PDB file of C-alpha atoms and ligand atoms in Angstrom:
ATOM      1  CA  UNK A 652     -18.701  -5.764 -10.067  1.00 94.00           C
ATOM      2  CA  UNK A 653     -15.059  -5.569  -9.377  1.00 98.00           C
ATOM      3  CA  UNK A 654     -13.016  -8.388  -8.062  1.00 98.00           C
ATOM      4  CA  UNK A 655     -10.002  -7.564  -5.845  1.00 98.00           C
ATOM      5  CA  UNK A 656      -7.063 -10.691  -5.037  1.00 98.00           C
ATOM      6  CA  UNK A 657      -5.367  -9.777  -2.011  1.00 98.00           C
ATOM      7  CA  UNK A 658      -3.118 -10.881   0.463  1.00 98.00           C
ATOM      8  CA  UNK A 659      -3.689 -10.043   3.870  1.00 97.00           C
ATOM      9  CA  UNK A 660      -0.665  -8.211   5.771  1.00 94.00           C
ATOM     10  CA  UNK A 661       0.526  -6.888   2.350  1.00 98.00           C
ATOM     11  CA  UNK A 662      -0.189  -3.580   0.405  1.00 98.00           C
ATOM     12  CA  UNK A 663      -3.137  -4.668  -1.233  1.00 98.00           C
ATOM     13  CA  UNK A 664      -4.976  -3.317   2.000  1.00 98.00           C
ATOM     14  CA  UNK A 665      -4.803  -0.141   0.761  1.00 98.00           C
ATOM     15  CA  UNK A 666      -6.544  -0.792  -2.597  1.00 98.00           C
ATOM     16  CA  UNK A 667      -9.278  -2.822  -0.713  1.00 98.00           C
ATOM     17  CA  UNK A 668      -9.969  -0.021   1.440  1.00 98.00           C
ATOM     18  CA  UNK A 669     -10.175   2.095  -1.457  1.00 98.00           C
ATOM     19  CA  UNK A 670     -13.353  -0.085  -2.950  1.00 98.00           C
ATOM     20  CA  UNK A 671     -14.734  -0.032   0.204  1.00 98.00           C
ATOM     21  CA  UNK A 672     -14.951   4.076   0.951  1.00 98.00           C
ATOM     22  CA  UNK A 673     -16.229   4.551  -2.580  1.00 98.00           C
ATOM     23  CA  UNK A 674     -18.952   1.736  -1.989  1.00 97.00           C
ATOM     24  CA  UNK A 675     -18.167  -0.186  -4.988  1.00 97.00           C
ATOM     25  CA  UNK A 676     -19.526  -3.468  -6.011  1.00 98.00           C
ATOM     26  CA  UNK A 677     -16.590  -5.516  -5.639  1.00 98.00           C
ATOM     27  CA  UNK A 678     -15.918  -9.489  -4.322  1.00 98.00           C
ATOM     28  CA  UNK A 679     -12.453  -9.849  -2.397  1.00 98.00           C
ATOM     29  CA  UNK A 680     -10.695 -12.908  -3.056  1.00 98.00           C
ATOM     30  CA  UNK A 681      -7.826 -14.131  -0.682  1.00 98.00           C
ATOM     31  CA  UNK A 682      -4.763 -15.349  -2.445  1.00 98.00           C
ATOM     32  CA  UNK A 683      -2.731 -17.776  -0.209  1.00 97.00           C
ATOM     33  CA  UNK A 684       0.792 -16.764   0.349  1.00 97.00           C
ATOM     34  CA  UNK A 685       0.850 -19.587   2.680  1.00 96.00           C
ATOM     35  CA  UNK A 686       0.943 -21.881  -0.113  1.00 96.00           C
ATOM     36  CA  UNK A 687       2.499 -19.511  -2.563  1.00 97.00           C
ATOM     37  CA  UNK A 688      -0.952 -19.305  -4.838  1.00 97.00           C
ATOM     38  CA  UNK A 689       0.576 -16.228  -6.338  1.00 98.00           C
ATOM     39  CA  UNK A 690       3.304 -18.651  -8.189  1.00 97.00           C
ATOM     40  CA  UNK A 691       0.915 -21.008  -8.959  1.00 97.00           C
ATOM     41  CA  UNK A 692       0.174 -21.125 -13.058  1.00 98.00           C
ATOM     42  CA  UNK A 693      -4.086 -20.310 -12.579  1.00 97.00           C
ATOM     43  CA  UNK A 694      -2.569 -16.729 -10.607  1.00 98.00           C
ATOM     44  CA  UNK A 695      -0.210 -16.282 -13.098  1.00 98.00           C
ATOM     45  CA  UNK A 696      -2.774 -16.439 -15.999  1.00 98.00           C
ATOM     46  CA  UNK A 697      -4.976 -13.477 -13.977  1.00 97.00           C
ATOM     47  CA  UNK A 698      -1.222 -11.547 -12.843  1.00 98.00           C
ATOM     48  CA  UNK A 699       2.107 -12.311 -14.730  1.00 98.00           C
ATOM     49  CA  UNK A 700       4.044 -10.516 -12.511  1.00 98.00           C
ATOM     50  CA  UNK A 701       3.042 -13.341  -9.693  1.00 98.00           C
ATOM     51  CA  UNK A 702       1.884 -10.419  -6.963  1.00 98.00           C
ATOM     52  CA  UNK A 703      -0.584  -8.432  -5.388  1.00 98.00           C
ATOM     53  CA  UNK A 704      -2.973  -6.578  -5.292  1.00 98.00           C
ATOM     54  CA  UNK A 705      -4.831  -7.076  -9.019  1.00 98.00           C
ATOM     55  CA  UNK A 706      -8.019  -5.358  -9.597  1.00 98.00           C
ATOM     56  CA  UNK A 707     -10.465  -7.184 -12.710  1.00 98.00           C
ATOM     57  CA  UNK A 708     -12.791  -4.672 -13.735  1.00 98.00           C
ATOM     58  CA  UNK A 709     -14.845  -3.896 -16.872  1.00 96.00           C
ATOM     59  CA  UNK A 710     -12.392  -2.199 -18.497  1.00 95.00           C
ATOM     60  CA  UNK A 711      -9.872  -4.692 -18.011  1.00 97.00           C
ATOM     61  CA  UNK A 712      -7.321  -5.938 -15.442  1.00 98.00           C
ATOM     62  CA  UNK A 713      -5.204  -4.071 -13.595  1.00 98.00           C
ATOM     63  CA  UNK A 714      -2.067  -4.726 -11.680  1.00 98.00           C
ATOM     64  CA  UNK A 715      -0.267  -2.368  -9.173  1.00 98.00           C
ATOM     65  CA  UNK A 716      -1.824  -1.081  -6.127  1.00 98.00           C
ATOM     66  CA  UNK A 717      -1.113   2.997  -7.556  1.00 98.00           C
ATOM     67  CA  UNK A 718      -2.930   2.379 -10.472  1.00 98.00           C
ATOM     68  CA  UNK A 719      -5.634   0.668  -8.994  1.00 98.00           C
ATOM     69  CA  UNK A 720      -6.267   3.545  -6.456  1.00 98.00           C
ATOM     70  CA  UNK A 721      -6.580   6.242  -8.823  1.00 98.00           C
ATOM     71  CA  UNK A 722      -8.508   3.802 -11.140  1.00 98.00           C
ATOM     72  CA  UNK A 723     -11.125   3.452  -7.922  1.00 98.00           C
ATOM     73  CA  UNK A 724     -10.947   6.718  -6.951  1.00 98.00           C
ATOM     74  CA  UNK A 725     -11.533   7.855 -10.469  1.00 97.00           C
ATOM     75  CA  UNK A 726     -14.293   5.741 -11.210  1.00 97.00           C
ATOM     76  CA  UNK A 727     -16.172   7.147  -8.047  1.00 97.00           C
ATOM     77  CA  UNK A 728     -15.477  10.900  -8.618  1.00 97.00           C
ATOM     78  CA  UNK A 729     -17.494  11.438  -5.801  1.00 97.00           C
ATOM     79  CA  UNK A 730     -16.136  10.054  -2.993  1.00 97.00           C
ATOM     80  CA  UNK A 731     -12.987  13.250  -3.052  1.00 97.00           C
ATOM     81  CA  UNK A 732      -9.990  10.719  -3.348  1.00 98.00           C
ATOM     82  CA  UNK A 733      -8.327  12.600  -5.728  1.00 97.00           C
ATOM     83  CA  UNK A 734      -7.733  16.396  -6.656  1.00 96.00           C
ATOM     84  CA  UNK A 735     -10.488  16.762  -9.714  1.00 90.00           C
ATOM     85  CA  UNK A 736      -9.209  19.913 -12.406  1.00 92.00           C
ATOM     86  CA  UNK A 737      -5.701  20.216 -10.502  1.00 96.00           C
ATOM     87  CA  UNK A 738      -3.251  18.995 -12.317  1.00 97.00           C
ATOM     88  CA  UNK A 739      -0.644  19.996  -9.784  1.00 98.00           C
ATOM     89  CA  UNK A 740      -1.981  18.753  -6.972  1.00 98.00           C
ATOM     90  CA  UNK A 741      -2.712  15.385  -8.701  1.00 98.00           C
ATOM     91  CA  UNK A 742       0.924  15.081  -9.442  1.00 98.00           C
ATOM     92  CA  UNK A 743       2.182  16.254  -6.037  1.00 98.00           C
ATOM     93  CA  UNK A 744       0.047  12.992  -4.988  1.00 98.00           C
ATOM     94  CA  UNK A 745       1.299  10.647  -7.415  1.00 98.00           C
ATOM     95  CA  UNK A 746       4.658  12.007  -6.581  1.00 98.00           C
ATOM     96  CA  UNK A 747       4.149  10.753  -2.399  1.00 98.00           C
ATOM     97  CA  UNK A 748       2.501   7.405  -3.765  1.00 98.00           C
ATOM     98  CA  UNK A 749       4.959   6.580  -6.025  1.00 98.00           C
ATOM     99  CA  UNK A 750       7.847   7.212  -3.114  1.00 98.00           C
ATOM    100  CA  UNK A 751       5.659   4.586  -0.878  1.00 98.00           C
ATOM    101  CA  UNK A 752       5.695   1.903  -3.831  1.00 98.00           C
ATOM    102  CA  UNK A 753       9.469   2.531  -5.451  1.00 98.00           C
ATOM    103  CA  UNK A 754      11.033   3.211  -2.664  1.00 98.00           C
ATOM    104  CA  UNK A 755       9.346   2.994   0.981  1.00 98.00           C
ATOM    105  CA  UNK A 756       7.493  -0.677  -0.168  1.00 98.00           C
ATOM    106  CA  UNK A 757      10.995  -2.023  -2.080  1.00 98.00           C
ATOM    107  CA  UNK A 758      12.972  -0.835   1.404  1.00 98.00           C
ATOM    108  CA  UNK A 759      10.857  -3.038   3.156  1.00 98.00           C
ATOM    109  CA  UNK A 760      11.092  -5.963   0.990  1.00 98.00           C
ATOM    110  CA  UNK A 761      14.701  -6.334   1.206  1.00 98.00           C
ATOM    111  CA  UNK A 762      14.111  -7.333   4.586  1.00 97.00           C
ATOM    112  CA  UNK A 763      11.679  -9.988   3.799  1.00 96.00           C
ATOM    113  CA  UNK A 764      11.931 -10.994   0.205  1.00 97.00           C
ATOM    114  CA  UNK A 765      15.611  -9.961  -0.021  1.00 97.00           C
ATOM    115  CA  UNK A 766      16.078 -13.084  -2.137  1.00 97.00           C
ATOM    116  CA  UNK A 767      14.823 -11.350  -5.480  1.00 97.00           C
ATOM    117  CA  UNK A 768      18.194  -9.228  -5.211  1.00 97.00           C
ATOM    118  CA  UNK A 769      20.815 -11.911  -3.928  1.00 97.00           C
ATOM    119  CA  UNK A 770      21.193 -15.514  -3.918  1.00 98.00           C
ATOM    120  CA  UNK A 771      24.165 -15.396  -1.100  1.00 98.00           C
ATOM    121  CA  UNK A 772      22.537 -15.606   1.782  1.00 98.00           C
ATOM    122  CA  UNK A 773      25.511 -13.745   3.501  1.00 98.00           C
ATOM    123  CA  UNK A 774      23.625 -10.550   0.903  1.00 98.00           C
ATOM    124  CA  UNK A 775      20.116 -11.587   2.063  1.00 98.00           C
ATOM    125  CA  UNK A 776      20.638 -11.192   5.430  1.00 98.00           C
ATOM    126  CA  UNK A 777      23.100  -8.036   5.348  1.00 98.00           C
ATOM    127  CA  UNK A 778      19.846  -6.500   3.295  1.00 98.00           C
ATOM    128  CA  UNK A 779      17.563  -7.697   6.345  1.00 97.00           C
ATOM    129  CA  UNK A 780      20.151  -5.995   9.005  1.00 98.00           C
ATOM    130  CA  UNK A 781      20.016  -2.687   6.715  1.00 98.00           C
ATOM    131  CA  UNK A 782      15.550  -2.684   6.384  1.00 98.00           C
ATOM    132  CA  UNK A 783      15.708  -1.343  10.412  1.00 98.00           C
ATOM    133  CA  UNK A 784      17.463   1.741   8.810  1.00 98.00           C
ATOM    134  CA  UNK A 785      16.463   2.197   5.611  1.00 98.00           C
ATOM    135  CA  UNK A 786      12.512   2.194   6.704  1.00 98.00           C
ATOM    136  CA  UNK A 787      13.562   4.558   9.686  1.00 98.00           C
ATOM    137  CA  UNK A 788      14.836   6.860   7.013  1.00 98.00           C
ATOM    138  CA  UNK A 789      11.908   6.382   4.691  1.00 98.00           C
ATOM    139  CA  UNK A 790       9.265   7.529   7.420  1.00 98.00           C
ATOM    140  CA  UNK A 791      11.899  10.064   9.030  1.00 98.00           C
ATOM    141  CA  UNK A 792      11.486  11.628   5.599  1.00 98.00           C
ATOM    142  CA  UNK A 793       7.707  11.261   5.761  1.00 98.00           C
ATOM    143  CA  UNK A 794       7.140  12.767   9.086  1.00 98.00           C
ATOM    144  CA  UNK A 795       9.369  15.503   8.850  1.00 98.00           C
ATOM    145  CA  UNK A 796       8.987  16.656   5.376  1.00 98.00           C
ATOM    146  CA  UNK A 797       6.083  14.842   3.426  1.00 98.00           C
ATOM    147  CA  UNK A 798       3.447  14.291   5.557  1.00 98.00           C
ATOM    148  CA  UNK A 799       1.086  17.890   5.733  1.00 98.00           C
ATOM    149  CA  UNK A 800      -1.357  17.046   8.163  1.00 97.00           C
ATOM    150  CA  UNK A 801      -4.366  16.258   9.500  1.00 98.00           C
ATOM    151  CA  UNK A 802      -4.454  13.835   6.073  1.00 98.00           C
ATOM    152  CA  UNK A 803      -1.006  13.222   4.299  1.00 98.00           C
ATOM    153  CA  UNK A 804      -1.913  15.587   1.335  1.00 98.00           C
ATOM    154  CA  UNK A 805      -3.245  18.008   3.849  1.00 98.00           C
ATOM    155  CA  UNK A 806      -7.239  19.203   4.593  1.00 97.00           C
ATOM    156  CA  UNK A 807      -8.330  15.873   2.056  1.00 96.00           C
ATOM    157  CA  UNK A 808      -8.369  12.569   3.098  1.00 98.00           C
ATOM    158  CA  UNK A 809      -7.546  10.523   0.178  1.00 98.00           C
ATOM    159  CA  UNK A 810      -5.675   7.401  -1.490  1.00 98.00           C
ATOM    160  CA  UNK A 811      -2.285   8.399  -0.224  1.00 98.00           C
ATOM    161  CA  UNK A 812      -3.581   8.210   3.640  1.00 98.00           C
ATOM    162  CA  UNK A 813      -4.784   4.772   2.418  1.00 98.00           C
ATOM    163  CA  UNK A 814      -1.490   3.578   0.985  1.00 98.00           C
ATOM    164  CA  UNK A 815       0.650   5.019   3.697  1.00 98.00           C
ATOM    165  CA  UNK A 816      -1.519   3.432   6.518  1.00 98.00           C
ATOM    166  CA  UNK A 817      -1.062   0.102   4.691  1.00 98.00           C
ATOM    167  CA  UNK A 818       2.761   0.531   4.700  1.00 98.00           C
ATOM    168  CA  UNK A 819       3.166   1.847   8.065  1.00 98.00           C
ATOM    169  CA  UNK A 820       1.823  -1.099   9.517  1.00 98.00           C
ATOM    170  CA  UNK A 821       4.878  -2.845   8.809  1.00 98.00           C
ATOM    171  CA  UNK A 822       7.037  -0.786  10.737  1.00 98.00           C
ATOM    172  CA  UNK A 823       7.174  -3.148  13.979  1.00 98.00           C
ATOM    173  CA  UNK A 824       7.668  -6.297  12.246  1.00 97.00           C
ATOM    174  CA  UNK A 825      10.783  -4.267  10.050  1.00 98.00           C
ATOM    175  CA  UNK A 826      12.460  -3.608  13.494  1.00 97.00           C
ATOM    176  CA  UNK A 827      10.974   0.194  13.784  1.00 98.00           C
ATOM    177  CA  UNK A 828       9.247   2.161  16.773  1.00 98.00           C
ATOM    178  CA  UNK A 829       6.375   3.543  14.958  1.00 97.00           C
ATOM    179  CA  UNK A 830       6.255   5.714  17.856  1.00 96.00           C
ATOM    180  CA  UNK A 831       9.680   7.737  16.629  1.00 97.00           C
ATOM    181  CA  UNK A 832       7.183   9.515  13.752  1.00 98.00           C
ATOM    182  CA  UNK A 833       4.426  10.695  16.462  1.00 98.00           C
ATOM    183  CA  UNK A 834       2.613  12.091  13.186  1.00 98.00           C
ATOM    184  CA  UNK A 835       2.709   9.273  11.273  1.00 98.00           C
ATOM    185  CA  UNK A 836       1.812   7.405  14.422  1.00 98.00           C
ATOM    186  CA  UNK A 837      -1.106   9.651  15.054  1.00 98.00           C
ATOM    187  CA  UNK A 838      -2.643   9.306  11.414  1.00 98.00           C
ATOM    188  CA  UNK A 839      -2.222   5.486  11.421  1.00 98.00           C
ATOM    189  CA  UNK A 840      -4.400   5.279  15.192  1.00 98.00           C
ATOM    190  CA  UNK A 841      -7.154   7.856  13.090  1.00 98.00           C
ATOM    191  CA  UNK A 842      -7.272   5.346  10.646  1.00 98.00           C
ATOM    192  CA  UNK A 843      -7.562   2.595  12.922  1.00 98.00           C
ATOM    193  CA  UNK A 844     -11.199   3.989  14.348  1.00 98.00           C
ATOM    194  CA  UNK A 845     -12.184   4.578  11.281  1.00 98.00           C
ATOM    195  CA  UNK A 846     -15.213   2.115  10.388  1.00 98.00           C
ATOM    196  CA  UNK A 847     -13.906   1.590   6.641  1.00 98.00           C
ATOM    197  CA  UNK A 848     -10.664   0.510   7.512  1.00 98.00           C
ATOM    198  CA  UNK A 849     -11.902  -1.335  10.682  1.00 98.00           C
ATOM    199  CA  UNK A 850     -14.391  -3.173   8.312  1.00 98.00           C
ATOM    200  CA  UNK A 851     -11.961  -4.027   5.987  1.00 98.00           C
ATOM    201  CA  UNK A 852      -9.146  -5.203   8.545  1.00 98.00           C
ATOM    202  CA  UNK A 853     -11.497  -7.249   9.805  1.00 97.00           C
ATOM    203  CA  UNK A 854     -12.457  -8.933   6.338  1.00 97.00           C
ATOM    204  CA  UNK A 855      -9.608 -10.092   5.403  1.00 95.00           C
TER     205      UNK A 855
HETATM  206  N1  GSH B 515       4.833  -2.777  -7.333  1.00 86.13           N
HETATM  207  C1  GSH B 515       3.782  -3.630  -6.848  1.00 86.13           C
HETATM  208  C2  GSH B 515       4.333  -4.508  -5.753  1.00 86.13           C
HETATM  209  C3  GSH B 515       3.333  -5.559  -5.385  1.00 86.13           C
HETATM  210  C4  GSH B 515       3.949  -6.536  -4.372  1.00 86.13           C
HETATM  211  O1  GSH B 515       5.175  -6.672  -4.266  1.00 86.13           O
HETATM  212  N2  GSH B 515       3.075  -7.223  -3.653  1.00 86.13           N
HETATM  213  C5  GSH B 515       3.548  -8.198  -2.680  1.00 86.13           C
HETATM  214  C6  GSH B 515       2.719  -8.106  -1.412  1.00 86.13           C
HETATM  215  S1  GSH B 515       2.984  -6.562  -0.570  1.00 86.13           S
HETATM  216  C7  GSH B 515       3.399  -9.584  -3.256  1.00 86.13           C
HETATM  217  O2  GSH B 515       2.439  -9.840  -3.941  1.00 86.13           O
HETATM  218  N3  GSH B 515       4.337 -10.483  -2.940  1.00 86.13           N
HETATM  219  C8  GSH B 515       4.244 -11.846  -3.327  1.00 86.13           C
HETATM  220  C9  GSH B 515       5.573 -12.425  -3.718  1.00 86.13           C
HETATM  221  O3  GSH B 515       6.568 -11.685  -3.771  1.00 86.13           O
HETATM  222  O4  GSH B 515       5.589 -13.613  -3.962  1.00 86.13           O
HETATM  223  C10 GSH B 515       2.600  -2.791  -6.358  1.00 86.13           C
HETATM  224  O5  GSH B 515       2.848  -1.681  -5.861  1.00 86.13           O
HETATM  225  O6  GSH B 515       1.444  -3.234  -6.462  1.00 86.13           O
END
C-alpha cells in the first residue's frame, strides 16, 4: 500500500492520477496549504524539502513528482506508461517531463511563490507581471514543437500527458488563454472525460 500527500490545485495531481490508472493500492492524504502543514515540523520529518507531492512506498520514500511517475509507472509495467526496452524513447520522455518541472512548473511559481527568489516586493511582483509571458512561451513551445499528438509522446498515452494536464490547468489563474495552444487545449478537455482523471479530480 502506497501513501500519496498531496495538495489539491498543485502538481501532485499528476502523480495521483498516476496510482490511480495503474490501480495501485494507495491511501491519499491531503496536506493543508491552507494552514501551511507542509512547514509544519511532523511534514518536514516525512519531506525535508517542505513540498509536494511525496510518495511512501516499500522501498522507501520518495519526493518529486518525476520520480514518482516513473517509480508508479515502473512498478506497474503493465499499464504502458513508459517506453519498456527503448532507451531513447525513455529519455526523449524524461527530457519533456523534466522541461514541465525545471522550467514550465518554476515559470509558474514566480508568479505565485515569487518570494523564494526576492525579498523586495518591488522583485516579487515584477516576477508576477513577467509569469503571463513566460508560461505563454513555455506552452507556445509545447504546442508548436513538443507536443506530437493525439498523446504528448505521440500514439501512447503516458505519464507526460499526466504531468502536462496537471500544469496546464494553471494557465487561467497565470493570466493565459489556454485557448491560444488549441492542441494543448484539446488534450487537456480529453483528459477531462476521462474517468481516471475525473475520479481523481473529484477526490481530492
Ligand atoms: N520539484 C518539485 C516541486 C514540488 C513543488 O514545488 N510543489 C509545490 C506544489 S505544486 C509545493 O509543495 N509548494 C508548497 C510550498 O512551496 O510551500 C516536484 O517537481 O515535485
Amino acid at each position: 500500500m502506497y501513501r500519496l500527500f498531496y495538495a489539491p490545485h498543485s502538481c501532485s495531481l499528476a502523480s495521483h492520477i498516476a496510482l490511480e490508472q495503474t490501480g495501485a493500492a494507495y491511501e491519499a492524504i491531503k496536506v493543508d496549504f491552507g494552514n501551511n502543514e507542509q512547514r509544519g515540523d511532523d511534514y518536514l520529518s516525512i519531506n525535508p524539502k517542505g513540498r509536494v507531492p511525496v510518495l511512501v512506498t516499500p522501498d522507501g520514500t520518495l519526493t518529486e513528482n518525476l520520480a514518482i511517475l516513473v517509480y508508479i509507472s515502473q512498478s506497474a509495467p503493465e499499464a504502458g506508461l513508459t517506453p519498456r526496452d527503448d532507451p531513447f524513447a525513455f529519455a526523449q520522455l524524461l527530457s519533456f517531463c523534466t522541461y514541465l518541472s525545471s522550467t514550465v512548473h518554476v515559470a509558474h511559481a514566480h508568479g505565485v511563490r515569487g518570494y523564494r527568489w526576492a525579498d523586495d516586493p518591488a522583485a516579487i511582483s515584477e516576477m508576477k507581471r513577467k509569469t503571463p509571458e513566460s508560461m505563454s512561451e513555455c506552452f507556445e513551445t509545447i504546442e508548436t514543437r513538443l507536443f506530437r499528438g493525439p498523446w504528448v509522446m505521440g500514439e501512447d498515452y503516458g505519464i507526460a500527458d499526466m504531468y502536462l494536464f496537471t500544469i496546464a490547468s494553471w494557465l487561467k489563474a497565470d493570466g493565459v488563454d489556454p485557448n491560444q495552444f488549441p492542441r494543448v487545449a484539446d488534450h487537456r478537455a480529453r483528459m477531462l472525460s476521462d474517468p481516471v482523471v475525473k475520479k481523481v479530480i473529484a477526490a481530492q
